[in-house]
Coordinates of C-alpha atoms in Angstrom, one line a residue:
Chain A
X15 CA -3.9 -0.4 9.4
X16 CA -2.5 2.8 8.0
X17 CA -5.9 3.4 6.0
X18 CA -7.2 4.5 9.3
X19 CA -5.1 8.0 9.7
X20 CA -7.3 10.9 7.8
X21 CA -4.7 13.4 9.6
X22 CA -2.3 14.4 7.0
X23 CA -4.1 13.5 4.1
X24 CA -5.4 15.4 1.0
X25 CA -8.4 15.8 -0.5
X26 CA -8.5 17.3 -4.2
X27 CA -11.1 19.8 -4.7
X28 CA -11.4 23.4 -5.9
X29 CA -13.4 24.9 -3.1
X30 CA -12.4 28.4 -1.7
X31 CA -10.3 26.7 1.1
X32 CA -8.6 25.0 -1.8
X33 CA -7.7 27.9 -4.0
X34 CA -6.2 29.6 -1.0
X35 CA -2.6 30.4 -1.1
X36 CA -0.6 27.6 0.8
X37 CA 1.0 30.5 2.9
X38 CA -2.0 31.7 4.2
X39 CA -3.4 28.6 5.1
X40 CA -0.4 27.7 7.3
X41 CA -0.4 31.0 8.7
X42 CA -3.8 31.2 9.5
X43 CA -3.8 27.6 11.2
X44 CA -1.1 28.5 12.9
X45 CA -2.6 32.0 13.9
X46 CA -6.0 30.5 15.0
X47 CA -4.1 27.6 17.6
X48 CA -2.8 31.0 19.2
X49 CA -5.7 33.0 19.6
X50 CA -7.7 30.0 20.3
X51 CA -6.3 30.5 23.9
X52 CA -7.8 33.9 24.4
X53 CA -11.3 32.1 24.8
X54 CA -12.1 31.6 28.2
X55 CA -15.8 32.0 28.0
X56 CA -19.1 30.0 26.4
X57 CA -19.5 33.3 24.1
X58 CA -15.8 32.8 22.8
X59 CA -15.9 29.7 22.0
X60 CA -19.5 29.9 20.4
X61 CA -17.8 32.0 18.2
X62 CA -14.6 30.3 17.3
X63 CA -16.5 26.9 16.8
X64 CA -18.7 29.0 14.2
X65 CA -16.2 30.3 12.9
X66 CA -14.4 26.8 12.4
X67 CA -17.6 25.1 11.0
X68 CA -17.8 28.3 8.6
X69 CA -14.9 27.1 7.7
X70 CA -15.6 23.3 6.8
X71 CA -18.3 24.7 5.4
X72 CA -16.5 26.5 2.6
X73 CA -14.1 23.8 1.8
X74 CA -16.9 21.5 1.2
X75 CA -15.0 18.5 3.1
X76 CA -17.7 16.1 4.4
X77 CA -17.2 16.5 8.3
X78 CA -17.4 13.1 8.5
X79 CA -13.9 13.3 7.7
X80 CA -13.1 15.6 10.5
X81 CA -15.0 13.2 13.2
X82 CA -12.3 10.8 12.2
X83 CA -9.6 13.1 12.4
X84 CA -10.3 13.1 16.3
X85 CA -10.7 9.4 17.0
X86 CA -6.6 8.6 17.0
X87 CA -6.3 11.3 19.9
X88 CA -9.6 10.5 21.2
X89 CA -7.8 8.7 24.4
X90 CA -5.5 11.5 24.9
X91 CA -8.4 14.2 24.7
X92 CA -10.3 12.4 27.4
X93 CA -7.2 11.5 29.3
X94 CA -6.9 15.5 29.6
X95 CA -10.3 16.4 30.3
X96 CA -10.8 13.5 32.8
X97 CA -8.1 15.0 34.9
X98 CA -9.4 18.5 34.7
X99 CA -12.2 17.2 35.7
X100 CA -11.2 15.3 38.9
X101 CA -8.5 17.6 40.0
X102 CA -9.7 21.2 39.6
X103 CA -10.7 22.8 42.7
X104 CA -13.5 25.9 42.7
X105 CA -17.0 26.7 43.1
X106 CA -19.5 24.2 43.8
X107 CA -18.9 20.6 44.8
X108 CA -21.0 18.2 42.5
X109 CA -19.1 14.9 44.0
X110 CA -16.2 13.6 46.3
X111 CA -14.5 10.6 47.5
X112 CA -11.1 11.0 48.3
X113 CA -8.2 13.5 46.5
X114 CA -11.3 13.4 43.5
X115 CA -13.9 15.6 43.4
X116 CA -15.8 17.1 40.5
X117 CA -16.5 20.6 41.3
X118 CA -18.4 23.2 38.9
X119 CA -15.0 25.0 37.8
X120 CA -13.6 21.4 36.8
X121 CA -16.9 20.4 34.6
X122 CA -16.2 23.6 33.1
X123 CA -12.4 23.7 32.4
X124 CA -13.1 19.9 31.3
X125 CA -15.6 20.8 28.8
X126 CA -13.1 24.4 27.7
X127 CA -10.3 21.8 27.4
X128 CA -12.7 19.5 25.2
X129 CA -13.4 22.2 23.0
X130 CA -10.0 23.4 22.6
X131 CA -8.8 20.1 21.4
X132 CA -11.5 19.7 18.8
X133 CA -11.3 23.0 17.0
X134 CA -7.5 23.2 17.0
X135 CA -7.4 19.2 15.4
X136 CA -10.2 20.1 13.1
X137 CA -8.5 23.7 11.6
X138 CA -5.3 21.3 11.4
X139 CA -7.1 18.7 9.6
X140 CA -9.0 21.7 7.1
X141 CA -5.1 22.4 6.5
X142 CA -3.9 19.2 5.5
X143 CA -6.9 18.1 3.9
X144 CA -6.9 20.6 1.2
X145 CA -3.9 21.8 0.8
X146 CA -1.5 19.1 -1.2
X147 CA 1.8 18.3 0.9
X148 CA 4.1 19.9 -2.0
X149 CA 2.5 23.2 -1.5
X150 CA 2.8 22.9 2.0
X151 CA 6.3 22.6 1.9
X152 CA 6.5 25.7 -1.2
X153 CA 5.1 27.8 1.8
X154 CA 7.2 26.5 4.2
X155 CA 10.3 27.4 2.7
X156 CA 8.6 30.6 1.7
X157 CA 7.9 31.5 5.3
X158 CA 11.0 30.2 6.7
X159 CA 13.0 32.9 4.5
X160 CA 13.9 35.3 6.7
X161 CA 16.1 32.7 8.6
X162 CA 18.5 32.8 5.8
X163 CA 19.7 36.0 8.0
X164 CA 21.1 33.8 10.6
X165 CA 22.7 31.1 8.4
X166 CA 19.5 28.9 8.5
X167 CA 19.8 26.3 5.4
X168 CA 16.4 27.3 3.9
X169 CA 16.6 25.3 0.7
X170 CA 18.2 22.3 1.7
X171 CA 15.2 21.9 4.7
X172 CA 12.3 22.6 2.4
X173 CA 14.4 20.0 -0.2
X174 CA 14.5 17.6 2.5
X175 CA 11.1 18.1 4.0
X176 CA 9.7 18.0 0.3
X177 CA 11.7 14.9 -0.8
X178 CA 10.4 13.0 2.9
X179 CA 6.1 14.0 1.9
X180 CA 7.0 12.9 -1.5
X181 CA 7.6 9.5 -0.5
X182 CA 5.7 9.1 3.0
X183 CA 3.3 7.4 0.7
X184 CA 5.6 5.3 -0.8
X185 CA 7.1 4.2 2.0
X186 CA 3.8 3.2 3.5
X187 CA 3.0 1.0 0.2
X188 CA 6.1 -0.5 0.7
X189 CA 6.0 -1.3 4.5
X190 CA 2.5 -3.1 3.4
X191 CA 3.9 -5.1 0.6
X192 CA 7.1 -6.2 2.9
X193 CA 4.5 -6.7 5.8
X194 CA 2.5 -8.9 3.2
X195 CA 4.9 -11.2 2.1
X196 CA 6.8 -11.8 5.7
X197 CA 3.3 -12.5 6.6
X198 CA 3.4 -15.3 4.0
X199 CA 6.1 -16.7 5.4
X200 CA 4.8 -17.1 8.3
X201 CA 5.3 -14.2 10.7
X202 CA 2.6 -13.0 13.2
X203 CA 2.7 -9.1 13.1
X204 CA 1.1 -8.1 16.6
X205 CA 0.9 -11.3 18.1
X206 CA 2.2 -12.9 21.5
X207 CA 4.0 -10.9 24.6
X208 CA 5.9 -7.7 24.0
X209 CA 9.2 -9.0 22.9
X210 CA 7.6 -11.7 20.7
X211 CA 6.0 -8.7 19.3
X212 CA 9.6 -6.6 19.0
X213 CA 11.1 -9.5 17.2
X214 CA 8.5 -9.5 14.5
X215 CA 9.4 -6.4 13.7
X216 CA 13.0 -6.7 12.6
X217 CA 12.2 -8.9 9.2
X218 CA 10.1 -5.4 8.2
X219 CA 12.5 -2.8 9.5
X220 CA 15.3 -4.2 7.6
X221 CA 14.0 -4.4 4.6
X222 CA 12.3 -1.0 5.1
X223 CA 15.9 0.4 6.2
X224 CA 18.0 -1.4 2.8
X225 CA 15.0 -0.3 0.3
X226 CA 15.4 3.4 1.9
X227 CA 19.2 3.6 1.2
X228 CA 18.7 1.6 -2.5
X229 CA 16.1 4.4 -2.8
X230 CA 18.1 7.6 -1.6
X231 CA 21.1 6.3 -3.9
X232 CA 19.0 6.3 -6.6
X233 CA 17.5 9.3 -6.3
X234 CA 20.8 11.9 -5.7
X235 CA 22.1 10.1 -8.9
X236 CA 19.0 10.5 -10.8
X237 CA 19.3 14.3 -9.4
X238 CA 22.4 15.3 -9.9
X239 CA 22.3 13.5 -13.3
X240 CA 19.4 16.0 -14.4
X241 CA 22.4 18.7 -13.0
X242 CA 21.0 19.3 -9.4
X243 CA 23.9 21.6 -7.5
X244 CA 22.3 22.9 -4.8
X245 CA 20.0 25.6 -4.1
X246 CA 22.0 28.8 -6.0
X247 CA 20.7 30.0 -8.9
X248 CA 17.6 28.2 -9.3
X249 CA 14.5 28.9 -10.7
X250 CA 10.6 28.0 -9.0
X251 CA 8.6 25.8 -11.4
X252 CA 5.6 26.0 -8.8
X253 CA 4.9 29.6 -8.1
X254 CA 2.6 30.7 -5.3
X255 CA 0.0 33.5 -6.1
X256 CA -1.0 35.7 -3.3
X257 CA -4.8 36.8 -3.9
X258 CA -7.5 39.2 -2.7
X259 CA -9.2 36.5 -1.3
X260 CA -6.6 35.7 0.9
X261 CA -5.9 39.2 2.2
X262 CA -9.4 38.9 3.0
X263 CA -9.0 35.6 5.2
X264 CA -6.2 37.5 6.9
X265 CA -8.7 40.5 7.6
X266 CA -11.4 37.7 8.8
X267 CA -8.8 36.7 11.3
X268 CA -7.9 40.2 12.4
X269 CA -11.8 41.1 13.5
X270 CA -11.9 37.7 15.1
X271 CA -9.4 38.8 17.1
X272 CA -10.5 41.6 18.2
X273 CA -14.2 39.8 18.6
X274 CA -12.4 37.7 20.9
X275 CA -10.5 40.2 23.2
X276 CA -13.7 42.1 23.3
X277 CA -16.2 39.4 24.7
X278 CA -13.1 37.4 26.4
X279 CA -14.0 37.8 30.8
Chain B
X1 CA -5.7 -29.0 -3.1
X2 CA -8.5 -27.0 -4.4
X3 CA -9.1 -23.3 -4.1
X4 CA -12.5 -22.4 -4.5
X5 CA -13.9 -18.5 -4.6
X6 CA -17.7 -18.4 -4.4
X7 CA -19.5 -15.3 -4.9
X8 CA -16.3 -12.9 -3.5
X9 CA -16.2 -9.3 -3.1
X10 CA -13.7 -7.1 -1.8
X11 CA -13.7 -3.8 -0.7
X12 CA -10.6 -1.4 0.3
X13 CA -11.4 0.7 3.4
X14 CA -15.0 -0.3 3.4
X15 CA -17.0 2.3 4.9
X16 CA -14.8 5.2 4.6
X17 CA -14.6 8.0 2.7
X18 CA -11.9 6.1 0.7
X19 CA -14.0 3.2 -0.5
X20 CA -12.8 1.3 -3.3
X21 CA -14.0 -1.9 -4.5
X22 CA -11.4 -4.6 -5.9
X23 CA -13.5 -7.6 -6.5
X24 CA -17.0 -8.2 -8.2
X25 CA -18.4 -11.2 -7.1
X26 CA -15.8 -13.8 -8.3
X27 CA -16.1 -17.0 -8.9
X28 CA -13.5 -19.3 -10.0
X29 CA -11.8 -22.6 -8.9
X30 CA -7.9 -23.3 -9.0
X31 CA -7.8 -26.9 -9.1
X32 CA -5.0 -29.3 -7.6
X33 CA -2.1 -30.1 -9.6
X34 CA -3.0 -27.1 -12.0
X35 CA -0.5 -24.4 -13.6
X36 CA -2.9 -21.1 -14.0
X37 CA -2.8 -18.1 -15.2
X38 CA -4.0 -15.3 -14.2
X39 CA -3.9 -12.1 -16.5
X40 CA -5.5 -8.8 -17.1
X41 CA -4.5 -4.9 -17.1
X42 CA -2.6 -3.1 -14.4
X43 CA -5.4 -2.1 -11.3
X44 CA -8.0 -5.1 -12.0
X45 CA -7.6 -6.5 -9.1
X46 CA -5.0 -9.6 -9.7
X47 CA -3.0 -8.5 -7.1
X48 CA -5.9 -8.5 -4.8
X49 CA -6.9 -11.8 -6.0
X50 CA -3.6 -13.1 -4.8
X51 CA -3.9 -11.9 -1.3
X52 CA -7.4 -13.7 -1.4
X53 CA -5.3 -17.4 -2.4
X54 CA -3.3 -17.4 1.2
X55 CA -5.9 -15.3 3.5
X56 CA -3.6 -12.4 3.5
X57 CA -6.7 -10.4 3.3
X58 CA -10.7 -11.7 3.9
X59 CA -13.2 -11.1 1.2
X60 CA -15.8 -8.5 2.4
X61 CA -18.4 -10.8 0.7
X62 CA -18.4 -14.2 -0.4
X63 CA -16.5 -17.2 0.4
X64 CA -12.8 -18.5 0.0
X65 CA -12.6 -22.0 0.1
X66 CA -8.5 -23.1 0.5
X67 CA -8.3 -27.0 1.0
X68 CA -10.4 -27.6 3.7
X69 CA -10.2 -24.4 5.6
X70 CA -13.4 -21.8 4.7
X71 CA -12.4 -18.1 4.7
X72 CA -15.2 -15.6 4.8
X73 CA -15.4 -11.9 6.1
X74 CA -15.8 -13.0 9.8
X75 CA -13.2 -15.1 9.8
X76 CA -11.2 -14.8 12.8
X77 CA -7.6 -13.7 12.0
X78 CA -5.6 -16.5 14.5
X79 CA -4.6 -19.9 13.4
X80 CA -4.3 -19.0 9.8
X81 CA -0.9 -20.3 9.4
X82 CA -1.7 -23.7 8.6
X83 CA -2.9 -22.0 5.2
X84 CA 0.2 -20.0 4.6
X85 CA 2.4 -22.9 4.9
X86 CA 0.5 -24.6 2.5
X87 CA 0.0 -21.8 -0.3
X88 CA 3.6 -19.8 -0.9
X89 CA 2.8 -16.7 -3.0
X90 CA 6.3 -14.9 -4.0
X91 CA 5.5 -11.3 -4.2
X92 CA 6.7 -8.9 -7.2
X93 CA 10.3 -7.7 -6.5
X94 CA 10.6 -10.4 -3.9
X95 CA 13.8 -9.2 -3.0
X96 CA 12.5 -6.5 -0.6
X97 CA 11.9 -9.0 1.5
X98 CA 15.4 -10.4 2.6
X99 CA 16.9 -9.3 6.2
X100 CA 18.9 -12.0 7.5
X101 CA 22.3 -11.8 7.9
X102 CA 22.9 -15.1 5.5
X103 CA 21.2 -16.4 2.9
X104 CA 20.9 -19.5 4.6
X105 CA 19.1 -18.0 7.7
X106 CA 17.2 -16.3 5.4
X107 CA 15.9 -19.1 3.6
X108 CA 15.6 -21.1 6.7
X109 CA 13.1 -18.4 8.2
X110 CA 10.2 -19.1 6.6
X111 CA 10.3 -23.0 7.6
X112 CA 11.4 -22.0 11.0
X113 CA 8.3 -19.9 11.6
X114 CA 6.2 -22.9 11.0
X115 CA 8.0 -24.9 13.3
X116 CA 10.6 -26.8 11.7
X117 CA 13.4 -27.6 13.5
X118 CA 16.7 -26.2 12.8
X119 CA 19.0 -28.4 11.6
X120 CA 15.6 -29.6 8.6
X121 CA 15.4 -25.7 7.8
X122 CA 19.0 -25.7 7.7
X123 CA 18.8 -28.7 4.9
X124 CA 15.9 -27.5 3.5
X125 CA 18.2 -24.1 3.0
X126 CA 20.8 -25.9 1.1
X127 CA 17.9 -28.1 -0.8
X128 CA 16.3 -24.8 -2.2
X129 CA 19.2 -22.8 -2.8
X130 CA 20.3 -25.5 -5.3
X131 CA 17.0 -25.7 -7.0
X132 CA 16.6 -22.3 -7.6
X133 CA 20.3 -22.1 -9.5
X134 CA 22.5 -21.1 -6.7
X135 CA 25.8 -23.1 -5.3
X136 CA 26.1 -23.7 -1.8
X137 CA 29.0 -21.0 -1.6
X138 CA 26.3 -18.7 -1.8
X139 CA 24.7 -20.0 1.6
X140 CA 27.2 -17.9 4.5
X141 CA 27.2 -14.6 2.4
X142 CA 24.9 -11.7 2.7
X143 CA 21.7 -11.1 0.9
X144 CA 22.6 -7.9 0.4
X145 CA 25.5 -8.2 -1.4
X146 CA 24.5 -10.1 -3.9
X147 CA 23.1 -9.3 -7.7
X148 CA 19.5 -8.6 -8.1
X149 CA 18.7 -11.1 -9.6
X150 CA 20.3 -13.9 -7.4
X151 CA 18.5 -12.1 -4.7
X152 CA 15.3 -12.7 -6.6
X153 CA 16.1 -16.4 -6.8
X154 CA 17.3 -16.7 -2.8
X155 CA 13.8 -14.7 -1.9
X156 CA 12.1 -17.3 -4.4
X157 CA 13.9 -20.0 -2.4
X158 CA 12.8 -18.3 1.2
X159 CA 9.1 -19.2 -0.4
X160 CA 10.0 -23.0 -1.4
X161 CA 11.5 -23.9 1.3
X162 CA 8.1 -23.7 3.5
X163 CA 7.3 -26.6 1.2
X164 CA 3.9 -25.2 0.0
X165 CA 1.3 -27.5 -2.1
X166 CA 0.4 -24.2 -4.4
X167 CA 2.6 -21.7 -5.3
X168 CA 1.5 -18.5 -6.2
X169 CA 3.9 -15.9 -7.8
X170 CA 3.3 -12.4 -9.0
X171 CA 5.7 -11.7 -11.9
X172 CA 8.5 -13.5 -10.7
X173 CA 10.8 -12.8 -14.2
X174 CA 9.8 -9.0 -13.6
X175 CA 13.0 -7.3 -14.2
X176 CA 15.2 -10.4 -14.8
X177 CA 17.6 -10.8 -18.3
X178 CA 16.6 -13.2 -20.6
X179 CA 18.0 -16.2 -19.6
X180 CA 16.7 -15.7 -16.2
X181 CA 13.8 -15.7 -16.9
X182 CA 14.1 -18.7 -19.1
X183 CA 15.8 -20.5 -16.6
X184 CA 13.4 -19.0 -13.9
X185 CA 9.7 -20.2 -15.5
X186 CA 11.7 -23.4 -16.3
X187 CA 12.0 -24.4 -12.5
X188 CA 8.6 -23.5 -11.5
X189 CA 7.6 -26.0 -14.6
X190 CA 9.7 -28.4 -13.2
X191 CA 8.5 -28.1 -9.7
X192 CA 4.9 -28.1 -11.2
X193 CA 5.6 -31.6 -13.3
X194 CA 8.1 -33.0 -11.3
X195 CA 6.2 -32.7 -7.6
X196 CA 2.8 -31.8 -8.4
X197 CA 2.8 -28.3 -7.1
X198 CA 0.1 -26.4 -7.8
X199 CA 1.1 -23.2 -9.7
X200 CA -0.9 -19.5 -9.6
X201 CA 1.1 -17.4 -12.4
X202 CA 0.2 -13.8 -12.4
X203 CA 1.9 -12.4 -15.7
X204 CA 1.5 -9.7 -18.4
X205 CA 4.1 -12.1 -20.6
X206 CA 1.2 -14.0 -22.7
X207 CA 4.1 -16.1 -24.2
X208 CA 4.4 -17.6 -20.9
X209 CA 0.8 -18.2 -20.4
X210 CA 0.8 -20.5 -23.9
X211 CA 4.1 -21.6 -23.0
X212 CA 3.1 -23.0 -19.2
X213 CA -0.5 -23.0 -17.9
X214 CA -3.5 -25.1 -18.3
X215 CA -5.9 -22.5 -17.1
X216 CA -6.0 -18.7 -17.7
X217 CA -8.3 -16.6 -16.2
X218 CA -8.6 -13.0 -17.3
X219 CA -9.7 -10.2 -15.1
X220 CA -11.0 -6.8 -15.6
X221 CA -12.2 -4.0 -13.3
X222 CA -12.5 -6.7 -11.0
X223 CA -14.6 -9.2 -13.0
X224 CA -13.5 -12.1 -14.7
X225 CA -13.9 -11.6 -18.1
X226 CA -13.0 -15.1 -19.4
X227 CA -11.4 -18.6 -17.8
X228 CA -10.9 -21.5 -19.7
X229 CA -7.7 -23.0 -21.3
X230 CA -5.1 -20.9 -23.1
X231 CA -6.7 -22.5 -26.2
X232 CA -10.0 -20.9 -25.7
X233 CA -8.8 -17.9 -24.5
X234 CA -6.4 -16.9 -27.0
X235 CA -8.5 -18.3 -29.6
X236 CA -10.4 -15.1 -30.6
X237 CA -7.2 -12.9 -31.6
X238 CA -9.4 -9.3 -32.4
X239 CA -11.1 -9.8 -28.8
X240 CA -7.8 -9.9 -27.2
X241 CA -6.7 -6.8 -29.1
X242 CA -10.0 -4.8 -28.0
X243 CA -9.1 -5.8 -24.4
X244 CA -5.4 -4.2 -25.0
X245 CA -4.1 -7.7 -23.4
X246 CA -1.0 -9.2 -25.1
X247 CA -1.2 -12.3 -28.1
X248 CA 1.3 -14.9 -27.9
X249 CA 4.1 -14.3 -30.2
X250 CA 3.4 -17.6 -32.1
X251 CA -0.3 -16.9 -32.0
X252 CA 0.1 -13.2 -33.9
X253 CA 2.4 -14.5 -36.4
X254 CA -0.4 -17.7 -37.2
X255 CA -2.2 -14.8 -37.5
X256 CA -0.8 -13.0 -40.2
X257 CA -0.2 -16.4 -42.1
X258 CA -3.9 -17.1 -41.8
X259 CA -4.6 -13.0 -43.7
X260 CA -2.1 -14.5 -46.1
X261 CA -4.2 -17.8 -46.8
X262 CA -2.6 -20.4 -44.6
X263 CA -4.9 -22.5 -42.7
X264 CA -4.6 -24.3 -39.3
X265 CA -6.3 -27.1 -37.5
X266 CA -6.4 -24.9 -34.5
X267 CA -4.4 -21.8 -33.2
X268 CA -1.2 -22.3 -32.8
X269 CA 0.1 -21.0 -29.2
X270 CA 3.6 -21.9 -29.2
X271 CA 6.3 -21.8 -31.3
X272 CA 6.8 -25.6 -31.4
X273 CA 2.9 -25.9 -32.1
X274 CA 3.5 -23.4 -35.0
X275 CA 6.0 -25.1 -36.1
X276 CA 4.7 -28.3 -36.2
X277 CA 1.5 -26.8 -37.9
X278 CA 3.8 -25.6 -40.4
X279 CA 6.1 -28.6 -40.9
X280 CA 2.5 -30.5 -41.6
X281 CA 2.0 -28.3 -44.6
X282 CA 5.2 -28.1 -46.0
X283 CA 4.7 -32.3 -45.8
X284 CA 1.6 -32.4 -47.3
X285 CA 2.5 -29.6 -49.9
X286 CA 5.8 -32.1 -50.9
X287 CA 3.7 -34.9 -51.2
X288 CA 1.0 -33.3 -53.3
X289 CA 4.3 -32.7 -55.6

């Protein structure tokens, strides 16, 4: 069931997209969903869909992982462009029957729309494919620094948000074993009418809920025994390394940019 | 009732990036009325094995046989409860499964899912909860407050109470003292003698193995490696050592007499076996006085 979800997941790999510095990655994913809205032309997005393949290319991820990325939003993304489609109003009139009709502007905006969603889920997907969910959160807490200025509790977020990828795993392993054996005892998971369905549900949530405080017990005394005390005064183990290469990434994104106001219409 | 594997693979995530195979083309038979083992290291594929024996998962090759139901890869996922009633498997750390507010409930949940009426689950609750080494003061209070290991023996109840003809348990001492665990492989003998209950025993304890089985299997990387009796199995003591699995503790020692000139008829397995062996000598050695 779970197996299914490629999103979020990491491939190892030493490729250039996988050396990158964490921080840079985040920043440039982040950095490419904006500008992806300055395209508004064919020639625009030509050029950001090249640039997004360049950069599959380089992290030598099969695509085929990419293509599966999309299928779990796959409803959604037609969902969207279906009502561009229908409801835009403009230049010429290809069909009508009723409030629908598919006019040129609409095939257009569909197709924009299209577009949009598959190169901001497949940059998000080159993020979190090659970039380990520890390091993630490193640059998370890195980048979110500045907030310390207004009280914001840096540390204890990036802790938390650490400590919750840690065991997203682990948590999934053991919603599959507890799913398992209530299975052998005779429950139907996703079986019968809606609330039959609900019902089912409560003799995995349980269990899910109890193991989760057993396991957060555990794990502030196993911290604090090995003299956790907060965030003061500690030192990194895991130290992030800013390189040439990614100044260079940054740059790439800089003449994009401007490539992109240039030939925007 | 018989469960028969013919010619089964299985593959995780088949077709996807993530591929992994479990199972090599596996063949093997658990017979009716038989206590087997099954062994091998961490990551060869018992536990996937055990998922096989109830239909938990279908083999993406091959052919389950479970009593008179056939299981293969497009076998349709309804109406498979009829072979979870009838084989119980009792999960490692089976205690992550409780959630009812009782123990009784709890117990009672499994038998009520297949459709037996209250007031029988309700006996059945008190039945098992005696069997497995618990008074019936323990029935109104809440899983959750109770010891590890008594909820390892109320979970181990939940799974007896549907009544199953095999049981299949996945290191059920795991974690438990002693003389829990004395007391725990001791009942599932008893149920195995006592009402012919077919018993599945995954274990890493080879003591056990000698101790309680008729028929060990050994897996590795997927494959079975060996079957036979524990007799046959253990027999060969260095082949066991290259396979980093466990000797029985009677077996090593036999061992090391034998290295020291002491012969035997056959291996000895258990500790009464060696001791008999042992006694026989000492006899034969006082009469040759």
């Amino acid at each position: 069931m779970m197996n299914k979800l490629i999103f979020g997941r990491y491939i190892p790999g030493d490729s250039f997209i996988h050396t990158m510095d964490p921080r840079a990655k985040l920043i440039a994913s982040f950095y490419f969903i904006g500008i992806i809205f300055l395209a508004n032309n064919w020639q625009t997005y030509g050029i950001l869909a090249i640039f997004t393949l360049f950069a599959i290319f380089l992290s030598k991820v099969n695509i085929r992982f990419f293509i599966r990325g999309i299928k779990p939003l796959i409803w959604l993304i037609l969902f969207t462009v279906a009502l561009q489609m229908l409801f835009t109003q403009g230049g010429d009139v290809y069909f009508s029957w009723g409030i629908f009709t598919i006019t040129e502007f609409g095939v257009v905006n569909g197709l924009f729309i299209f577009c949009r969603f598959v190169l901001i889920i497949f940059m998000s997907t080159l993020l979190t494919l090659t970039t380990p969910p520890l390091d993630l959160s490193d640059a998370i807490e890195y980048l979110l620094r500045p907030l310390k200025v207004v009280r914001f509790p840096v540390h204890e977020v990036s802790l938390m948000l650490s400590i919750a990828l840690r065991f997203v795993p682990t948590l999934m392993d053991e919603t599959e074993k507890i799913m398992n054996a209530q299975r052998a005892r005779g429950v139907d998971f996703g079986e019968g009418n809606l609330i039959q369905k609900m019902k089912a549900v409560v003799p995995l949530l349980i269990p899910l809920f109890v193991s989760s405080f057993n396991r957060a017990e555990d794990l502030a005394t196993a911290m604090e025994a090995r003299g956790y005390q907060g965030g003061e005064g500690r030192t990194k183990y895991r130290v992030l390394h800013w390189h040439l290469k990614d100044t260079v990434v940054m740059l790439a994104f800089a003449v994009l940019t401007v490539i992109l106001i240039l030939i925007r219409s | 009732m018989d469960i028969r594997f013919e010619q089964v693979d299985f593959t995780y995530q088949p077709n996807t990036p993530f591929e992994q195979r479990a199972l090599f083309d596996l063949n093997l038979t658990i017979e009716d009325g038989s206590y087997t083992a099954i062994v091998g290291h961490t990551g060869s594929g018992k536990s996937t094995l055990l998922q096989h024996l109830n239909a938990l998962v279908k083999p993406t090759k091959g052919k389950v046989t479970i009593g008179d139901r056939e299981i293969i890869p497009e076998t349709n996922n309804k109406n498979l409860k009829p072979i979870r009633k009838k084989v119980g498997i009792v999960f490692q750390f089976p205690e992550a499964q409780l959630f009812e507010e009782t123990v009784a409930k709890d117990i009672a949940f499994g038998p009520k899912n297949f459709s037996v009426s209250v007031e029988e689950a309700e006996r059945l609750a008190a039945e098992m909860l005696d069997l497995v080494g618990l008074d019936a003061s323990y029935l109104e209070r809440s899983p959750f407050e109770l010891s590890g290991g008594q909820m390892r023996r109320v979970a181990i109840a939940g799974v007896l109470a549907m009544e199953p003809e095999v049981l299949v348990l996945d290191e059920p001492t795991a974690g438990l003292d002693p003389q829990g665990r004395k007391e725990m492989m001791e009942m599932f003998q008893r149920l195995h003698e006592e009402r012919g209950m077919t018993i599945v025993l995954v274990t890493h304890l080879m003591d056990d193995v000698a101790n309680y089985a008729n028929h060990v299997i050994v897996l590795e990387k997927g494959k079975i490696v060996k079957s036979g009796t524990p007799q046959e199995v253990f027999q060969n003591i260095q082949w066991l050592k290259e396979k980093q699995l466990g000797v029985p503790t009677a077996a090593s020692f036999a061992d090391k007499l034998m290295a020291k000139g002491v012969s035997f008829e056959e291996l000895p397995l258990t500790a009464e076996a060696l001791a008999d062996d042992l006694l026989k000598d000492l006899q034969k050695a006082g009469d040759n006085l």
